[in-house]
PDB file of C-alpha atoms in Angstrom:
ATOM      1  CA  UNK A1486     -42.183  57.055-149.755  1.00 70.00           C
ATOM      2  CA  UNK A1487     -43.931  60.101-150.913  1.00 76.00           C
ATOM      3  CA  UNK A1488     -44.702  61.282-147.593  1.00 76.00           C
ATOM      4  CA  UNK A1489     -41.752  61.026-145.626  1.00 74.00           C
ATOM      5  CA  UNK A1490     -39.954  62.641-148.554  1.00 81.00           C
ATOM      6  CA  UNK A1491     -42.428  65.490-148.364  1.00 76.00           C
ATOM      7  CA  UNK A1492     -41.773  66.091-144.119  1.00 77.00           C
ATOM      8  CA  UNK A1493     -37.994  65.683-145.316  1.00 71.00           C
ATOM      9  CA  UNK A1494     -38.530  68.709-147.368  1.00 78.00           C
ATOM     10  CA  UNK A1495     -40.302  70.637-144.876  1.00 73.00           C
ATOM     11  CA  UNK A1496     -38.243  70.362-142.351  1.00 67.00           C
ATOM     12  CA  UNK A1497     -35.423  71.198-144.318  1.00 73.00           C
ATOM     13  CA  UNK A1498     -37.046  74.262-145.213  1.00 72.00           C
ATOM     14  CA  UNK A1499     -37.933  74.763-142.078  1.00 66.00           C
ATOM     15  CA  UNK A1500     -34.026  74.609-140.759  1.00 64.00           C
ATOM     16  CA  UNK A1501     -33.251  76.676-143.425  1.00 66.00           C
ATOM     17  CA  UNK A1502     -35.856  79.420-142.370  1.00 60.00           C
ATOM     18  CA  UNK A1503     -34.354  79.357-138.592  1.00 53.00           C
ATOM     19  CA  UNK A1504     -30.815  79.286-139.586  1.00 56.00           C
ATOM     20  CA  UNK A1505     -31.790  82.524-141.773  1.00 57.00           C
ATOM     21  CA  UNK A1506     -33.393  84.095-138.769  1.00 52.00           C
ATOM     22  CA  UNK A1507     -30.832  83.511-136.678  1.00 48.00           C
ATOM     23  CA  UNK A1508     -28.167  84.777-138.813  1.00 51.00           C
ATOM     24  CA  UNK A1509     -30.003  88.281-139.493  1.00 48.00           C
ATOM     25  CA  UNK A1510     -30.365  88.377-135.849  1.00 47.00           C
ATOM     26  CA  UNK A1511     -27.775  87.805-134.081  1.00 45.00           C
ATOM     27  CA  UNK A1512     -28.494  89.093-130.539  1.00 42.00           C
ATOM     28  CA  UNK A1513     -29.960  88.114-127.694  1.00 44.00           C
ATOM     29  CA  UNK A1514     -33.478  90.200-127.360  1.00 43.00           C
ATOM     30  CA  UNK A1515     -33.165  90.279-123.381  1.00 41.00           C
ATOM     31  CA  UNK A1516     -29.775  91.994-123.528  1.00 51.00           C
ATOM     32  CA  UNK A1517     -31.145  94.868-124.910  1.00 64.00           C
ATOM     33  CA  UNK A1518     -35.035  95.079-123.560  1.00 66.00           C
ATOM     34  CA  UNK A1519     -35.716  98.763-123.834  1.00 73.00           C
ATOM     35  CA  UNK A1520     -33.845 100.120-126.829  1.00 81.00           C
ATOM     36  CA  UNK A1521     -35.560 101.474-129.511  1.00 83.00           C
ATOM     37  CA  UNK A1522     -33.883 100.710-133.340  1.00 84.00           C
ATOM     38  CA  UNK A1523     -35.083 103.731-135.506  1.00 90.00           C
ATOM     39  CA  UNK A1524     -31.544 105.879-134.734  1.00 94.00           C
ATOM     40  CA  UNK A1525     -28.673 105.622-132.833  1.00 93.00           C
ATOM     41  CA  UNK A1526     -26.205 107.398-130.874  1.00 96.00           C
ATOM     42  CA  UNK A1527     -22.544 108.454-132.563  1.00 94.00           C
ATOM     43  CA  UNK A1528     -20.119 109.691-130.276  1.00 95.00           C
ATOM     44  CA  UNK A1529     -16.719 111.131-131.733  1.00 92.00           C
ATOM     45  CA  UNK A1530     -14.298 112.137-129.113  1.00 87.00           C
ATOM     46  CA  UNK A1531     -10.545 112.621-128.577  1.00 84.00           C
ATOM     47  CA  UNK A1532      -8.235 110.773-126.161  1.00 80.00           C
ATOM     48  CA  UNK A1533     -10.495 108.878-124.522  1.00 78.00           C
ATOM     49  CA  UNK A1534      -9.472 104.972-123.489  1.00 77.00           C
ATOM     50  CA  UNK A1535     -13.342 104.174-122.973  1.00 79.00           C
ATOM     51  CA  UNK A1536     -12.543 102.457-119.591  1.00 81.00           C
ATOM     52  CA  UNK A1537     -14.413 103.700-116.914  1.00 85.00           C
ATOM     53  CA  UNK A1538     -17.642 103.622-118.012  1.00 89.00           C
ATOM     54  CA  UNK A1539     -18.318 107.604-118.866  1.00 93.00           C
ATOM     55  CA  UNK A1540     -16.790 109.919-120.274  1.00 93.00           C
ATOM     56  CA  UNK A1541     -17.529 114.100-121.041  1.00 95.00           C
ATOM     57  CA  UNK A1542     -18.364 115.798-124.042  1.00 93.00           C
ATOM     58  CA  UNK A1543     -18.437 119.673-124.639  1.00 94.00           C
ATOM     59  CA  UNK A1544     -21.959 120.880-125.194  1.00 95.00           C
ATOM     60  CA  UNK A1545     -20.265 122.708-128.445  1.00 94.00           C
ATOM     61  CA  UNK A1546     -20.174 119.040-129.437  1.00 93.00           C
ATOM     62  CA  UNK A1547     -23.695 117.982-128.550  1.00 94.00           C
ATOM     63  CA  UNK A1548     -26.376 117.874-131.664  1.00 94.00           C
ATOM     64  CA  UNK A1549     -24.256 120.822-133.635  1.00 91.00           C
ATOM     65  CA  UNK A1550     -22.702 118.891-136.195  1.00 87.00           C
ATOM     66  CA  UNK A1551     -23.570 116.038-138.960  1.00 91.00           C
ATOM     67  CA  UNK A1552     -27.282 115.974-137.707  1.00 92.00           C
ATOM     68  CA  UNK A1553     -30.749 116.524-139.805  1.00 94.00           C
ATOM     69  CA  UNK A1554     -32.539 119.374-138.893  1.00 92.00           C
ATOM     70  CA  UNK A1555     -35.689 117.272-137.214  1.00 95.00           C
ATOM     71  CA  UNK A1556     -32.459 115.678-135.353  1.00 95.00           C
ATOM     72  CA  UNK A1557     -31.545 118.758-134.281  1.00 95.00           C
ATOM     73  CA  UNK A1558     -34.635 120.410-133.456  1.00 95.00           C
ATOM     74  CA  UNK A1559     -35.419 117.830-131.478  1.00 94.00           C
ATOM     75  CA  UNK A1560     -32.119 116.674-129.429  1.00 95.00           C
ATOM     76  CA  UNK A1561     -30.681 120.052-129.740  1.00 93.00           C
ATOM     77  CA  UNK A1562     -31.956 121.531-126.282  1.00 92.00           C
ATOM     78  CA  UNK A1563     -30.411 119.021-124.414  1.00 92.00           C
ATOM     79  CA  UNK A1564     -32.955 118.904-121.748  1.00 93.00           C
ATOM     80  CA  UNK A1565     -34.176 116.286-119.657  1.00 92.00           C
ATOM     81  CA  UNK A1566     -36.806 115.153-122.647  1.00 94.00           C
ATOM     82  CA  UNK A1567     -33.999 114.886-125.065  1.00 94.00           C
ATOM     83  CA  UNK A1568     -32.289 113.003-122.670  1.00 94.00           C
ATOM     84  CA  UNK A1569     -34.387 110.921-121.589  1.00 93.00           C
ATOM     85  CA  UNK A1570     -35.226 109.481-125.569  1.00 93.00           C
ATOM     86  CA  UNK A1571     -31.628 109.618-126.251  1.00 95.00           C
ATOM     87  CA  UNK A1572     -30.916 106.999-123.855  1.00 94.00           C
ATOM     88  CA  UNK A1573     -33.633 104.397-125.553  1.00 93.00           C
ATOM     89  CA  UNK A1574     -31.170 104.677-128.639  1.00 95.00           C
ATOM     90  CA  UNK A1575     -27.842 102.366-128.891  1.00 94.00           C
ATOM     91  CA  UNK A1576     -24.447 103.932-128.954  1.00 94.00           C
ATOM     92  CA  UNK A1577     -21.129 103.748-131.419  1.00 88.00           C
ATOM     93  CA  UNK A1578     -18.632 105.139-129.100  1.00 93.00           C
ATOM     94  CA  UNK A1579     -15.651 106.085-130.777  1.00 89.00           C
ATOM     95  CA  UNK A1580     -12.259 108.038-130.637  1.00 83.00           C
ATOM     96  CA  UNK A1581     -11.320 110.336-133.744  1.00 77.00           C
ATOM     97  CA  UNK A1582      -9.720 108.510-136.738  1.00 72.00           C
ATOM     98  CA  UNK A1583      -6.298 108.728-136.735  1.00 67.00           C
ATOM     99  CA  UNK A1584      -5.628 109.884-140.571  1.00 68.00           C
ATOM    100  CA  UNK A1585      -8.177 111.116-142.465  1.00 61.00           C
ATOM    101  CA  UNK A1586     -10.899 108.655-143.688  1.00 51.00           C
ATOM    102  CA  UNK A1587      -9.501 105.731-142.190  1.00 59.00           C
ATOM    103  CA  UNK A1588      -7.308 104.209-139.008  1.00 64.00           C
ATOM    104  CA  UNK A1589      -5.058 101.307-138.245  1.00 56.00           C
ATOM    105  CA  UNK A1590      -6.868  97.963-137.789  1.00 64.00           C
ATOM    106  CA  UNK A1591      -6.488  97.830-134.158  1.00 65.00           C
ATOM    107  CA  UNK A1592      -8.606 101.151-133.518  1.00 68.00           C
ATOM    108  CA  UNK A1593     -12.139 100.060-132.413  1.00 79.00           C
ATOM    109  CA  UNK A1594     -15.075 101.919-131.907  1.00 85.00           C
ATOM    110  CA  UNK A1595     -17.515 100.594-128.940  1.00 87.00           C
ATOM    111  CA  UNK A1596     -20.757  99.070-129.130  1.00 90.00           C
ATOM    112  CA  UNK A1597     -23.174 100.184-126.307  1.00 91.00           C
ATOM    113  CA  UNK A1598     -25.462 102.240-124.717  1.00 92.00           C
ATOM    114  CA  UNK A1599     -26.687 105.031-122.603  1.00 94.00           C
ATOM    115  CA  UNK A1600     -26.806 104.283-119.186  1.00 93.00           C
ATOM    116  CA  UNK A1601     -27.084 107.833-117.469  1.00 95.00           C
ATOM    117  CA  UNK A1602     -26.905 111.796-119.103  1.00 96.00           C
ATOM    118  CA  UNK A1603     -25.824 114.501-116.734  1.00 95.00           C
ATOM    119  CA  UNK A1604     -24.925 118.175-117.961  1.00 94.00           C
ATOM    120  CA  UNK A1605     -22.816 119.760-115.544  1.00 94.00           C
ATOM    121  CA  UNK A1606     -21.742 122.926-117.139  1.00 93.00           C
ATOM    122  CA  UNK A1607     -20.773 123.226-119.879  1.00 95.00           C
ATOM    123  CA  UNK A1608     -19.821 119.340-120.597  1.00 95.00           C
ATOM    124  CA  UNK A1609     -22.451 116.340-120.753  1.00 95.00           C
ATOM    125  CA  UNK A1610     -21.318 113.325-118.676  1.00 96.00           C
ATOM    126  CA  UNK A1611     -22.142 110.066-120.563  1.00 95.00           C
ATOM    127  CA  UNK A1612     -22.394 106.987-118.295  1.00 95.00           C
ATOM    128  CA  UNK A1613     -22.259 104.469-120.531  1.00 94.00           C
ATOM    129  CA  UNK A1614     -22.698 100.373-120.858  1.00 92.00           C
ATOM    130  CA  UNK A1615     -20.240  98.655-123.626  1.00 90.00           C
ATOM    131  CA  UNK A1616     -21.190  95.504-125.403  1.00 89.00           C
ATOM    132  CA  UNK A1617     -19.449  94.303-128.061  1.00 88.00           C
ATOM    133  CA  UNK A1618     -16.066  95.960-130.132  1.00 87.00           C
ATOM    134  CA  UNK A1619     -15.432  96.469-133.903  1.00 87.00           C
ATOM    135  CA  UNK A1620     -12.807  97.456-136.199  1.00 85.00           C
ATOM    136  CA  UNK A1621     -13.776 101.607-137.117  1.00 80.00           C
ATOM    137  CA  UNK A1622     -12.646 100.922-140.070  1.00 83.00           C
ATOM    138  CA  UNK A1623     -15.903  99.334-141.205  1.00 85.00           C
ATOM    139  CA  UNK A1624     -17.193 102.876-140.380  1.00 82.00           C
ATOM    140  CA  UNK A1625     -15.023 104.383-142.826  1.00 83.00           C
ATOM    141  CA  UNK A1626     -15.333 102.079-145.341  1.00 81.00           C
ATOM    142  CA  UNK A1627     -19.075 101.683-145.215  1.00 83.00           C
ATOM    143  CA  UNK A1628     -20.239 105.757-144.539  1.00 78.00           C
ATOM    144  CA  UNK A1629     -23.559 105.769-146.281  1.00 85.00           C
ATOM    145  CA  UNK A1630     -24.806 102.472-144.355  1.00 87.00           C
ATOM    146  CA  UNK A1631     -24.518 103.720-141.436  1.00 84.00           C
ATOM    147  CA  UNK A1632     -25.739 107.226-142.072  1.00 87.00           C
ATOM    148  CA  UNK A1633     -22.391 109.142-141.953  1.00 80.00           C
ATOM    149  CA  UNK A1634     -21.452 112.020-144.021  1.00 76.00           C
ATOM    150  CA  UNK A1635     -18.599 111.779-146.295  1.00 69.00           C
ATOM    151  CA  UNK A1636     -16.512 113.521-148.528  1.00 67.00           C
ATOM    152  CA  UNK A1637     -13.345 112.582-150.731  1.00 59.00           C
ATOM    153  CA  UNK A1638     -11.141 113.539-147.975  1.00 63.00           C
ATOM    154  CA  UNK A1639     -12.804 113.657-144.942  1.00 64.00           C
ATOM    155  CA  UNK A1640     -15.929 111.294-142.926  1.00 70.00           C
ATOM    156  CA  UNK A1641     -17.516 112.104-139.924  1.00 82.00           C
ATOM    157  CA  UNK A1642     -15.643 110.226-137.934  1.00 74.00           C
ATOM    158  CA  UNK A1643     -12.492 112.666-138.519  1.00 82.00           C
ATOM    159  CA  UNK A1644     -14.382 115.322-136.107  1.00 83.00           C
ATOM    160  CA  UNK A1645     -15.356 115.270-132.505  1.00 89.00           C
ATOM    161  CA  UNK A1646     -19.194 115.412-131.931  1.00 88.00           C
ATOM    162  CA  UNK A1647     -22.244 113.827-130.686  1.00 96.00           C
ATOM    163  CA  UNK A1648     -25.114 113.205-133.278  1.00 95.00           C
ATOM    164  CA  UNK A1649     -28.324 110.964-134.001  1.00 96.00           C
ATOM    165  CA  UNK A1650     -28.454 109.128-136.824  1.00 95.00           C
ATOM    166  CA  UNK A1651     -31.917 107.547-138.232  1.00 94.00           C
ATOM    167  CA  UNK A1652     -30.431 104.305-138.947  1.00 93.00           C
ATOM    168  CA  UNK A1653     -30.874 101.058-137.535  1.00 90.00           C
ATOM    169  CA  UNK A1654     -27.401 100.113-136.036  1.00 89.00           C
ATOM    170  CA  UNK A1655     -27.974  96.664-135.148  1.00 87.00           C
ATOM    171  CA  UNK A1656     -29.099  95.900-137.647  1.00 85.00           C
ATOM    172  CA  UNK A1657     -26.418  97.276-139.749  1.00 85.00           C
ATOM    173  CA  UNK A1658     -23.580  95.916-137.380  1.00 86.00           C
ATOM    174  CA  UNK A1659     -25.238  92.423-138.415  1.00 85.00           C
ATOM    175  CA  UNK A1660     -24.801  93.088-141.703  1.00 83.00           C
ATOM    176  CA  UNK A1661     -21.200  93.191-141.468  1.00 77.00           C
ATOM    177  CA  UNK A1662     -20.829  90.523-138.772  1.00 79.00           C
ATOM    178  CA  UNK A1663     -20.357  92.541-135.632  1.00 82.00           C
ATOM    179  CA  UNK A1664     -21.967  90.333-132.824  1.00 77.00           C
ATOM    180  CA  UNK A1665     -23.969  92.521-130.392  1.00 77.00           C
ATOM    181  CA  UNK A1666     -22.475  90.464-126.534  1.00 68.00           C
ATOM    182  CA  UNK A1667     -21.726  92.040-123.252  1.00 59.00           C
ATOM    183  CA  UNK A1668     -18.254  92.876-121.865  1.00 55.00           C
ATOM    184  CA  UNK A1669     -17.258  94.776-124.679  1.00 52.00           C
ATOM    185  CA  UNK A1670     -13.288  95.670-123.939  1.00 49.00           C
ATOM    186  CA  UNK A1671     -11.568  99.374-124.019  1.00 43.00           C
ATOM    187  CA  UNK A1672      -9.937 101.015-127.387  1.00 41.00           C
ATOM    188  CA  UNK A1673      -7.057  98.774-128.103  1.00 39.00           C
ATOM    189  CA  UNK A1674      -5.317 101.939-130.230  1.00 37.00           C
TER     190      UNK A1674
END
């Protein structure tokens, strides 16, 4: 009686507990082996499709705006030691909202990471690994979560630019139901 109630109970509990970790962590930890959770990568850029797998960004753009100082001070060289710890971080790529503060529904930012860093001139070429899509708008409607700067008629993601937040994305993402997969698909605006 007593007993089997009381292993009932527990192993509800115990269901519940699983179901709960499974929900605030959504990914698979092989798919991302390597990538460090502290900060992440925010590219902004303009007319990009995100469909070859890299893309350029002026140096001008690089670690100059939206960034903390440490950020800065530490990315800003853009050597081959900022590199290399940039590429441990994950990725929102992203192409500039299309009105201030906000975008249709069909623009998506990107999900993914670093694969490869290359300056050649004055431009960095990002190679870059997609995962998963995401309506921007949850960017714009959610600045402070994800460590963007804001104001009553402009966000960060108005402006081209490549910064480091110190925010755990996935994290985040989970929070608002973004599933972190491979195959992620190019910018449907």
């Amino acid at each position: 009686g007593s007993n089997a109630t009381q292993i009932a109970t527990d192993v509800k509990k115990e269901l519940e507990e699983l179901a709960r970790l499974i929900a605030s962590n959504r990914r698979d930890p092989m798919l991302l082996s390597g990538i460090r959770s502290e900060k992440y990568n925010l590219f902004v850029v303009e007319n990009e499709k995100f469909e070859t797998g890299s893309f350029c960004m002026p140096l001008s753009k690089c670690m100059t705006k939206h960034i903390s100082g440490e950020n800065k001070k530490r990315y800003g060289a853009m050597d081959a030691n900022a590199f290399a710890e940039l590429k441990q971080y994950p990725c929102i790529f992203a192409t500039r909202n299309q009105n201030f503060l906000r975008t249709t529904e069909l623009h998506h930012a990107i999900f993914g990471i670093i694969d490869d860093l290359k300056l050649q001139g004055n431009l960095v070429k990002v190679v870059y690994k997609p995962y998963t899509t995401f309506s921007q708008n949850i960017l714009n409607t959610h600045p402070a979560q994800f460590g963007l700067l804001a104001k009553p008629v402009r966000n960060e993601m108005d402006t081209c630019h490549w910064t480091v937040k110190d925010v755990d994305l996935i994290q985040i993402l989970s929070l608002f139901g973004v599933e972190i997969k491979e195959g992620a698909g190019a910018n449907e605006d």
